């Protein structure tokens, strides 16, 4: 049997005890002792006796101090801080008594005189402080036995040391020492230490009794009031807190300041203090319910005092729901709540603009507080709200602030004018901006006209009122001698850009060139952007060359406009190369201050243009590739970057992935989603017929405080109309005919809240082709509703909707004689065609042609010549052309369609896949079979994959349908519709049924000019559906 070595401990022991083993054999003057055989501190006593000089107690060397966590460590360690309740160390009574006995023996053996003993105690209390509480108490006991009294200062310090000790010994001796003092000799410091000791022993009753005695017997000073009050508040002992609070009020003359009561409570932090305040309010409410109102008055006042203390803590995060619950409950105490609202609002606003949630809640609380009669906002609060509204670009509250300034303070202070003007101008309220500017000039003079003019011009810009912007400049020049600089004229250029008036902007440019005001890079950037947005590449390059010839250094906006012009002309490879080259170009533009972005954000717009174009084409891989390149080049992402990615995902039928970006990715990177991002995701789910998801996202917008726009309202309108149709076909509707009640309600609510300031929204919109605000709403709602009712042959509803459009346009559009947008004309043509009113449909077609000449024409182009249509607008007439072909076929003018298409193509228009399919169907219906086969072969069969590609005719119908329902006409691939192939099959059967020679010759011609089409028709699967049964005449 192997022997276990005894010299070395086992491995597990050394691991379990990593500390070095202390040498238990100590050599003191040749005496070898084993200290574990003797009581604690025996060696220290022996060393005291063997020292030659015994006149003074020597200082303990550090090596003789007991190790941490040993039995007598707490008696040596000096902790001068106030420990919280329940944190008092527990010391073994036997060890404590023994340690005290040893200390007393050591003191007795030292043979110190009274003077030396008193000096030693004083030195330990104030200078060295190396003695333990046992030794300090031992010195005090010896002096008391010798009838030696301590000086008041020494006695007070002894009280402090004992009451601040970590163990229970010091706390018990504190109370014993206090009891030994004659009541007439007790001072405030004695009571304070006794109260502290009682609280640290969690003896609140004794602490309150001592405090009450001190309040009666002591003439003044601090005797633990704040400690008792804090202890009661923390433990929700509101009866005790109320007793202390009332004692404080009854003996207020003894206190020098309010801090004698609140000093310790004020050290409590959020969110705990708010919770304490809420419990105080609940105590006051229960007191009112259980007693008379007068008896509960002190509880109410105490609760309000605690609430105000809690709400006065700033710059610390907290749960807004706890604060809201606190304010709501506090209002039920029947006290004036104006100051309560003020404190709560300022607490929200103190967290800064970075915490948008608290800032928005502060503004919401301000709106609520204004309905309370006792709420009178002072100028400090209004100024804080004004700054936060300005930082958050929140305009609605600006009107409340303006009203409160006039209502409660008569006049607006000078420093408040500029934030008010800036935000109201951004809101587009030009009338109020004009009024405030005139008021400012009348009060303070016109010396700040250069500051006021930009606000007036910006309001005109937001409202897209060019004539008024020019009028502002001329009026300020005449009345106040204002000299507009290039920044003012740039605002005018930007206003022209909003209404797509390139000619008007160029007239202003020519006017400036003839004066001393020279356009800068921003001026040319705006002008180039106007032409680039219209895909007028030639005009964009012309303005760029003019800028270079004028000595203007290229700017980021100018290069971005060139990239946009190339991209909108489908020259994406050139646009991407230009974006790459711009990384090494020295471009002129001050960086915009965007705190939430990291990286180079000056080039972000260039790359977002490329991302947007690829996203609209559904090229998801290309979008990912460009975003990776942006990361490599250090180009920052912004909201438009993520919008492009979300758009491409939705086009690829992946709206759930886009929703994840909306809810997870964007908040994580610090970019707040906008209404456009929600509109993209909502439209993605709309295309999947997931209407409940559309409604869910709309509710989430409300929860996030995001206001709806044209895009989101239009998506909601379409989802509600689909639900209307679903209810009608399922028989759930109460009306015998179709009633779009849900969609109509959305439209009514939208028009009820429509105002010029909302039309001033600058955000990009879906379903609104123009950026001009007075046109955007016209293309957002009415075309869809008119087309919906027209398809259902509800012509009375169509007329009602058109009248509503006319009355709405008269409110917001200055040009009441302008023709409707082409989307609306196309919808009207559908209705007129269904009603058989072909003459009216013909008028709409003529208006669409006139609109195309105005909108789609190149700069300085002649519409009588070929190629005058801009590339971006090549599908401008696609929708009305389909309706017009119906009219021509119905009026027996089928031969006019071919020349019409040829003239449109000569001008530069292109036909969509839907146009070509409808043309083929019309030709077949009018016995033009051979021409129909030729058109189908030449325009639609290039990418035909064969019926085997689909596997089943139902899948083919769905797949073919998806091919011609794109996000834009540019994405539509030429592809034959299922209905078109059935029509062609009927023509093939008709040819077979004719006389043998004529029919056979026609079939040979078909096979000769359209072999792929004939093959597709011949191999089309048989399916028992309505269109095959109708056109192929099956028995």
Tab-separated table of N, CA and C in Angstrom, residues 2 31 57 154 179 216 302 306 324 387 463 488 516 526 537 547 550 570 613 650 713 763 796 827 936 958 1021 1025:
chain	number	residue	atom	x	y	z
A	2	UNK	N	0.655	2.087	-0.962
A	2	UNK	CA	1.509	3.269	-1.107
A	2	UNK	C	1.278	4.217	0.040
A	31	UNK	N	11.399	34.411	22.302
A	31	UNK	CA	10.355	33.508	22.769
A	31	UNK	C	9.608	32.943	21.566
A	57	UNK	N	1.558	54.352	24.670
A	57	UNK	CA	1.161	53.174	23.904
A	57	UNK	C	1.701	53.311	22.489
A	154	UNK	N	-14.141	66.474	22.409
A	154	UNK	CA	-13.701	65.087	22.398
A	154	UNK	C	-14.896	64.152	22.530
A	179	UNK	N	-27.125	57.520	26.840
A	179	UNK	CA	-27.937	57.376	28.046
A	179	UNK	C	-27.205	57.870	29.293
A	216	UNK	N	-37.596	68.992	21.077
A	216	UNK	CA	-38.150	69.693	22.237
A	216	UNK	C	-37.069	70.313	23.110
A	302	UNK	N	-47.358	66.536	2.520
A	302	UNK	CA	-46.130	65.746	2.503
A	302	UNK	C	-45.954	65.055	1.152
A	306	UNK	N	-42.808	65.501	-1.490
A	306	UNK	CA	-41.972	64.411	-2.004
A	306	UNK	C	-42.051	64.353	-3.529
A	324	UNK	N	-45.670	59.226	-15.455
A	324	UNK	CA	-47.033	59.544	-15.885
A	324	UNK	C	-48.058	59.081	-14.860
A	387	UNK	N	-36.911	75.584	-27.405
A	387	UNK	CA	-35.648	74.997	-27.881
A	387	UNK	C	-35.823	73.537	-28.260
A	463	UNK	N	-43.998	76.040	-49.062
A	463	UNK	CA	-45.326	76.076	-49.667
A	463	UNK	C	-45.278	76.035	-51.187
A	488	UNK	N	-30.315	84.213	-50.478
A	488	UNK	CA	-31.738	84.492	-50.685
A	488	UNK	C	-32.185	83.995	-52.064
A	516	UNK	N	-24.447	92.147	-60.019
A	516	UNK	CA	-23.227	91.886	-59.257
A	516	UNK	C	-23.325	90.631	-58.395
A	526	UNK	N	-28.607	73.399	-57.526
A	526	UNK	CA	-30.073	73.345	-57.540
A	526	UNK	C	-30.592	73.285	-58.972
A	537	UNK	N	-30.515	65.093	-69.525
A	537	UNK	CA	-29.065	65.002	-69.399
A	537	UNK	C	-28.362	66.136	-70.136
A	547	UNK	N	-21.333	76.641	-65.257
A	547	UNK	CA	-20.759	76.871	-63.932
A	547	UNK	C	-19.238	76.830	-63.988
A	550	UNK	N	-17.827	79.914	-65.420
A	550	UNK	CA	-17.913	81.053	-64.512
A	550	UNK	C	-16.903	80.964	-63.371
A	570	UNK	N	-30.928	55.561	-67.581
A	570	UNK	CA	-30.528	54.154	-67.624
A	570	UNK	C	-29.072	53.964	-68.034
A	613	UNK	N	-32.037	53.639	-57.898
A	613	UNK	CA	-32.327	53.178	-59.255
A	613	UNK	C	-32.280	51.660	-59.353
A	650	UNK	N	-38.759	44.510	-50.873
A	650	UNK	CA	-40.207	44.431	-51.093
A	650	UNK	C	-40.532	44.056	-52.534
A	713	UNK	N	-51.000	57.026	-46.239
A	713	UNK	CA	-52.459	57.120	-46.357
A	713	UNK	C	-52.944	56.431	-47.623
A	763	UNK	N	-40.831	65.323	-47.699
A	763	UNK	CA	-40.406	63.940	-47.811
A	763	UNK	C	-40.833	63.323	-49.119
A	796	UNK	N	-72.227	57.276	-60.769
A	796	UNK	CA	-72.607	58.362	-59.868
A	796	UNK	C	-71.489	58.638	-58.859
A	827	UNK	N	-57.936	57.447	-65.234
A	827	UNK	CA	-59.038	56.872	-64.465
A	827	UNK	C	-60.392	57.323	-65.008
A	936	UNK	N	-47.255	40.426	-81.852
A	936	UNK	CA	-46.905	39.583	-80.703
A	936	UNK	C	-45.521	38.978	-80.873
A	958	UNK	N	-50.671	33.091	-63.238
A	958	UNK	CA	-50.151	33.922	-62.155
A	958	UNK	C	-48.782	34.473	-62.492
A	1021	UNK	N	-51.894	24.763	-72.818
A	1021	UNK	CA	-52.682	23.701	-72.178
A	1021	UNK	C	-54.167	24.042	-72.173
A	1025	UNK	N	-61.551	27.302	-67.986
A	1025	UNK	CA	-61.802	28.588	-67.356
A	1025	UNK	C	-62.730	29.403	-68.242
